[in-house]
C-alpha positions in Angstrom: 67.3 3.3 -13.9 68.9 0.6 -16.0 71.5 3.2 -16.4 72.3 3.4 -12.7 71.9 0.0 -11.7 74.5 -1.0 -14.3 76.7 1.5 -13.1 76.1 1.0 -9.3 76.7 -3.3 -10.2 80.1 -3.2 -11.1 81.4 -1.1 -8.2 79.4 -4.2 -6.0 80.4 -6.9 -8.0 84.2 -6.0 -7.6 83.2 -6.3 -3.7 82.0 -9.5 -4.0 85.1 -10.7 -6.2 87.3 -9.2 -3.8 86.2 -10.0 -0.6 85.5 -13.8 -0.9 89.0 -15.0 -1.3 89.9 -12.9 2.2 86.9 -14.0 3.7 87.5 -17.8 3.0 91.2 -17.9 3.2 90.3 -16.7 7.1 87.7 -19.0 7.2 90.1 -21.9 7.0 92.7 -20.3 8.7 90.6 -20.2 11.7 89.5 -23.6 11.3 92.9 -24.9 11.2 94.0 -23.0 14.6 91.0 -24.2 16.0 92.2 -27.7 15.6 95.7 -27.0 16.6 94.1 -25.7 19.9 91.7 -28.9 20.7 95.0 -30.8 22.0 95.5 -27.9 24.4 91.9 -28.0 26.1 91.5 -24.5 25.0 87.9 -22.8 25.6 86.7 -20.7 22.9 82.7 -19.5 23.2 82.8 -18.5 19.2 83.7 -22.2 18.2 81.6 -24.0 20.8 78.8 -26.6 19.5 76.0 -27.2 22.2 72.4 -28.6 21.9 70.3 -26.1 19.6 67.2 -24.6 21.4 67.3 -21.3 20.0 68.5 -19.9 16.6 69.0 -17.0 15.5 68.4 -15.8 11.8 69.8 -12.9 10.3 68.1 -12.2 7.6 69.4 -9.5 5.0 67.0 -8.0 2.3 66.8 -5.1 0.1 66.0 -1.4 1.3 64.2 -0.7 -2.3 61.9 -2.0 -4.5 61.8 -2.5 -8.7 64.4 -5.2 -8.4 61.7 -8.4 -9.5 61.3 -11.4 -7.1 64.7 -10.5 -5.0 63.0 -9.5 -2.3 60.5 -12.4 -2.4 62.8 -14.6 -2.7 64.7 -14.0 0.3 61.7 -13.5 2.1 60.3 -16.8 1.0 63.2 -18.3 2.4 63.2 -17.4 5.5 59.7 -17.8 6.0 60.6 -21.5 4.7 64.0 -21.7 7.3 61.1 -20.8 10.5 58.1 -23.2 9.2 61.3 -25.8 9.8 62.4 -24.6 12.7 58.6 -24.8 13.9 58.9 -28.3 13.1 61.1 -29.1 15.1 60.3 -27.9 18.0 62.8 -25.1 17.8 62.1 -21.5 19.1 63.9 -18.7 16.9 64.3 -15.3 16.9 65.5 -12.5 13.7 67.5 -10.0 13.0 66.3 -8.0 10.0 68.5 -5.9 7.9 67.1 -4.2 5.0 64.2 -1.4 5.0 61.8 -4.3 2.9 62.3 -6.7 5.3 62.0 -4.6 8.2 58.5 -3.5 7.1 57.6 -7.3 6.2 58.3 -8.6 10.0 56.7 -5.2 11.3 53.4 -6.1 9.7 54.0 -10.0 11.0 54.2 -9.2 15.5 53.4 -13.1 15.5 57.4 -13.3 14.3 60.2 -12.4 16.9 62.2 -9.9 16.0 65.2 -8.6 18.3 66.6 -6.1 16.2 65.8 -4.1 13.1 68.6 -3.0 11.5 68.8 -0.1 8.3 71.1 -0.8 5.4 73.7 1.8 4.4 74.1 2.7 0.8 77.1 0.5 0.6 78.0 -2.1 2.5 81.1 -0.8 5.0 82.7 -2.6 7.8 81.3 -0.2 10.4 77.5 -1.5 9.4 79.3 -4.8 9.5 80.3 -4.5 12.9 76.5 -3.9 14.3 75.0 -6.8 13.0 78.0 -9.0 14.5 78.1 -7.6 17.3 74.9 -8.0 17.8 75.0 -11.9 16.9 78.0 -11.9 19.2 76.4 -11.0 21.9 73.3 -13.4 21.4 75.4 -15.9 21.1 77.8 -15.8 23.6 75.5 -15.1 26.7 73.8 -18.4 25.5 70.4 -17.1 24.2 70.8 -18.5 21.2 72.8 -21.6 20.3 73.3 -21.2 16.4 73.3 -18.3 14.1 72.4 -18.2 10.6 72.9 -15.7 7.6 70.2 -15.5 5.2 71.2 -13.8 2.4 70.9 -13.7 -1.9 74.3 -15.2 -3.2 75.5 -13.5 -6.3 76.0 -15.7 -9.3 75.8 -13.9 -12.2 74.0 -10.6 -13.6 70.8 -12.9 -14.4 71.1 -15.6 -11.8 71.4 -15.3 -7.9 70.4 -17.6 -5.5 69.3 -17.1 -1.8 71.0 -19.2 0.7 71.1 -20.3 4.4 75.0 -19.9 5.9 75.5 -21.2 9.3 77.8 -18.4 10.7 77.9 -19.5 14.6 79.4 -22.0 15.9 82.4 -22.0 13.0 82.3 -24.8 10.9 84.1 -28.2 11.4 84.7 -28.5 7.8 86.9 -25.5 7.8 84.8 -24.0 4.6 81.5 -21.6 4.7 78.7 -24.1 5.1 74.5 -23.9 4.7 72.1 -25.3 7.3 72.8 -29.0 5.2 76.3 -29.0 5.9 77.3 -28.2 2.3 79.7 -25.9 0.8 78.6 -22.6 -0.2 81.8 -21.7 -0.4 82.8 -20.2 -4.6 84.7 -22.4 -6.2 84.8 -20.1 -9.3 83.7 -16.6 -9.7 82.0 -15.0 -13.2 83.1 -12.1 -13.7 80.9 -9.3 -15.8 82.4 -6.1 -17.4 79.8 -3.5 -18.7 81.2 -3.2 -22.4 79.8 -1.6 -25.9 79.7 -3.3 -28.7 78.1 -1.9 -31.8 76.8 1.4 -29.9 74.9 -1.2 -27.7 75.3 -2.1 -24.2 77.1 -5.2 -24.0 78.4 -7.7 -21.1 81.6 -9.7 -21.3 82.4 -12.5 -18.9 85.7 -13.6 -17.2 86.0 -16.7 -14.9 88.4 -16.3 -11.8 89.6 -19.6 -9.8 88.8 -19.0 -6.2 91.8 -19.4 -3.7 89.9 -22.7 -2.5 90.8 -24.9 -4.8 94.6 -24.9 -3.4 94.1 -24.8 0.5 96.9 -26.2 2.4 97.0 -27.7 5.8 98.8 -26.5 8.6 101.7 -27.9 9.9 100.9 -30.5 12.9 104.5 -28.9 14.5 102.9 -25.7 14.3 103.7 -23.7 17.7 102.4 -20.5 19.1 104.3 -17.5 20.3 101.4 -16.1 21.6 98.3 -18.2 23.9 96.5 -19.7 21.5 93.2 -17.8 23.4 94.4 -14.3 22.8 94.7 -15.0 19.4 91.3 -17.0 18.4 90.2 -13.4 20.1 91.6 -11.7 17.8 90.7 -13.1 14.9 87.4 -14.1 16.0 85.8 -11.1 15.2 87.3 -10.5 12.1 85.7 -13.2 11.3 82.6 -12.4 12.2 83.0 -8.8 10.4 84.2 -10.8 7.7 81.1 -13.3 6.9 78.8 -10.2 7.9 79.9 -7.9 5.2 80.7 -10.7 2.7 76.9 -11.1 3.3 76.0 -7.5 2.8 78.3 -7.3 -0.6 76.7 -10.3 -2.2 73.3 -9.4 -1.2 73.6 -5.7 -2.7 75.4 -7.5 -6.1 72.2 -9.5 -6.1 69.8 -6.5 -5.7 71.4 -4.2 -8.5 71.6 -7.2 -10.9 68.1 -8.0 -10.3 67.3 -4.3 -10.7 69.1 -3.8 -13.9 67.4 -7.2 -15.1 64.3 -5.3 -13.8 64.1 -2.2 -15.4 65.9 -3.7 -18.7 62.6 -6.3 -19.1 60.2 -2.9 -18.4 62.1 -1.2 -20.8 61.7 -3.9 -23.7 58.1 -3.7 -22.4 58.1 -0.4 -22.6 59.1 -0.5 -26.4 57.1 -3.1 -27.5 54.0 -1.1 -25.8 54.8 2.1 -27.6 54.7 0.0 -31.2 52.0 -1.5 -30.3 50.3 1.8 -29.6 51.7 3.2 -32.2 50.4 0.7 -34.6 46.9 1.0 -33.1 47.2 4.7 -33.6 47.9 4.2 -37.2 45.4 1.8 -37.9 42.7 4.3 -36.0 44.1 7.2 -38.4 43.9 5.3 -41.3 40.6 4.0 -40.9 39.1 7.7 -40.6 40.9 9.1 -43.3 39.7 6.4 -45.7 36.0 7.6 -44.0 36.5 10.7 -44.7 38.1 10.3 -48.8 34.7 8.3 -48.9 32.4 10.4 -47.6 33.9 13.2 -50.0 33.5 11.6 -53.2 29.8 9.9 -52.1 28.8 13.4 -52.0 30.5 14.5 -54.9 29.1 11.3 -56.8 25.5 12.6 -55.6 26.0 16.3 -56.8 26.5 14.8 -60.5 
């Protein structure tokens, strides 16, 4: 299983690498039409910021187990995200992806859920598309007033962390945000090849700049062909799509990494167990040959 999760890691981590300089470049892009368009008393439902009654929390976990605390951890957090929003007095409802976290808010009916939603093998735009539409939906007929992605960020093949991304209303900072207001956003990205190296499995590391670190602003001259309105509704979505399946991607990264982690500590266990055994087995052998060699020459000693 080590085998296959190592295999099935690289195809997801080259997701991951790929998709977040497209998904943060539009991001900003959108951010920097969106305040273009203020001056021009445009009204755009997607961008919108009213008083928060109701959030919604999508919350993306794995659809198998035997990956260590992944699952827990994302779990945990949103658990954590809707003690808070108790708190304060906020109602909530969630949209579960993931076959584990589907059955962990089935077994909860005191948690409301709106949608349960199965994972596909690999994340695609099509699976993509359901959740946001879904979440557009919500928030555009005004049930809920925010919408948040809960999700494991990949980091590395030993580290991931799970996060909170505010996905709805977009950002005035222009960058991918968490329910704090900070950047989430990568600002470098490690890179893993599966290598050998002395008939071993080994990993190397490479370290890409992300496209953030050179954003440029838009001209203030800038004019549109087009009404601004048709085109925030074009792009919109593709933003939407675009934050959803980032989400999906770095989630799956983080399961497969935690698997292979997973079944690479069970099978150092599983090594150490068999010469432990194995040493106990010997000893136990031992032990009743020397009985036996001692028992034979008592009783030749007492036939003399």
């Amino acid at each position: 299983m080590k085998l296959v999760a190592a295999a099935k890691v690289r195809r997801a981590q080259e997701a991951v690498i790929n998709g977040r300089p497209f998904a943060e470049t539009l991001v900003d892009f959108l951010y920097n039409i969106n305040e273009q368009v203020q001056l021009e008393d445009v009204d755009v439902p997607l961008t919108s910021v009213r008083p928060v009654k109701k959030v919604a929390l999508v919350v993306i976990a794995g659809d198998r187990g035997l990956c260590g605390g992944f699952n827990t951890g994302i779990l945990k957090k949103a658990e954590s995200r809707i003690a808070e929003l108790k708190g304060i007095g906020l109602d909530y409802v969630v949209i579960s992806v993931g076959k584990k976290g589907n059955s962990y808010f089935r077994r909860r009916p005191n948690i409301p859920v709106d949608r349960f939603i199965e994972r596909e093998s690999f994340p695609t735009a099509k699976e993509a598309q359901t959740i946001a539409d879904d979440v557009f939906s919500l928030f555009v007929s005004e049930e809920v007033d925010k919408v948040e992605l809960l999700y494991t960020k990949f980091v590395s093949l030993v580290k991931s962390n799970p996060v909170i991304q505010t996905l709805l209303p977009l950002s005035a900072k222009g960058e991918v945000c968490d329910v704090n207001g900070n950047c989430v956003d990568a600002k470098e990205d490690e890179y893993f090849r599966l290598t050998t190296k002395g008939g071993k499995l080994s990993v190397a590391m490479d370290t890409l700049r992300s496209s953030n670190n050179k954003r440029e602003e838009f001209s203030p001259n800038l004019q549109f062909e087009q009404d601004p309105v048709q085109i925030l509704d074009a792009v919109m979505p593709l933003y939407l799509n675009s934050q959803v399946l980032r989400a999906l991607q770095e989630s799956l990264a983080s399961e497969l990494a935690a698997r292979m982690g997973a079944m690479s500590s069970a099978t150092d266990n599983a090594v150490e167990l068999k010469k432990t055994l194995s040493m106990a087995y010997n000893r136990e052998r031992q032990a009743k040959i020397t009985g036996e060699i001692l028992e034979i020459v008592a009783g030749a000693e007492a036939l003399q």
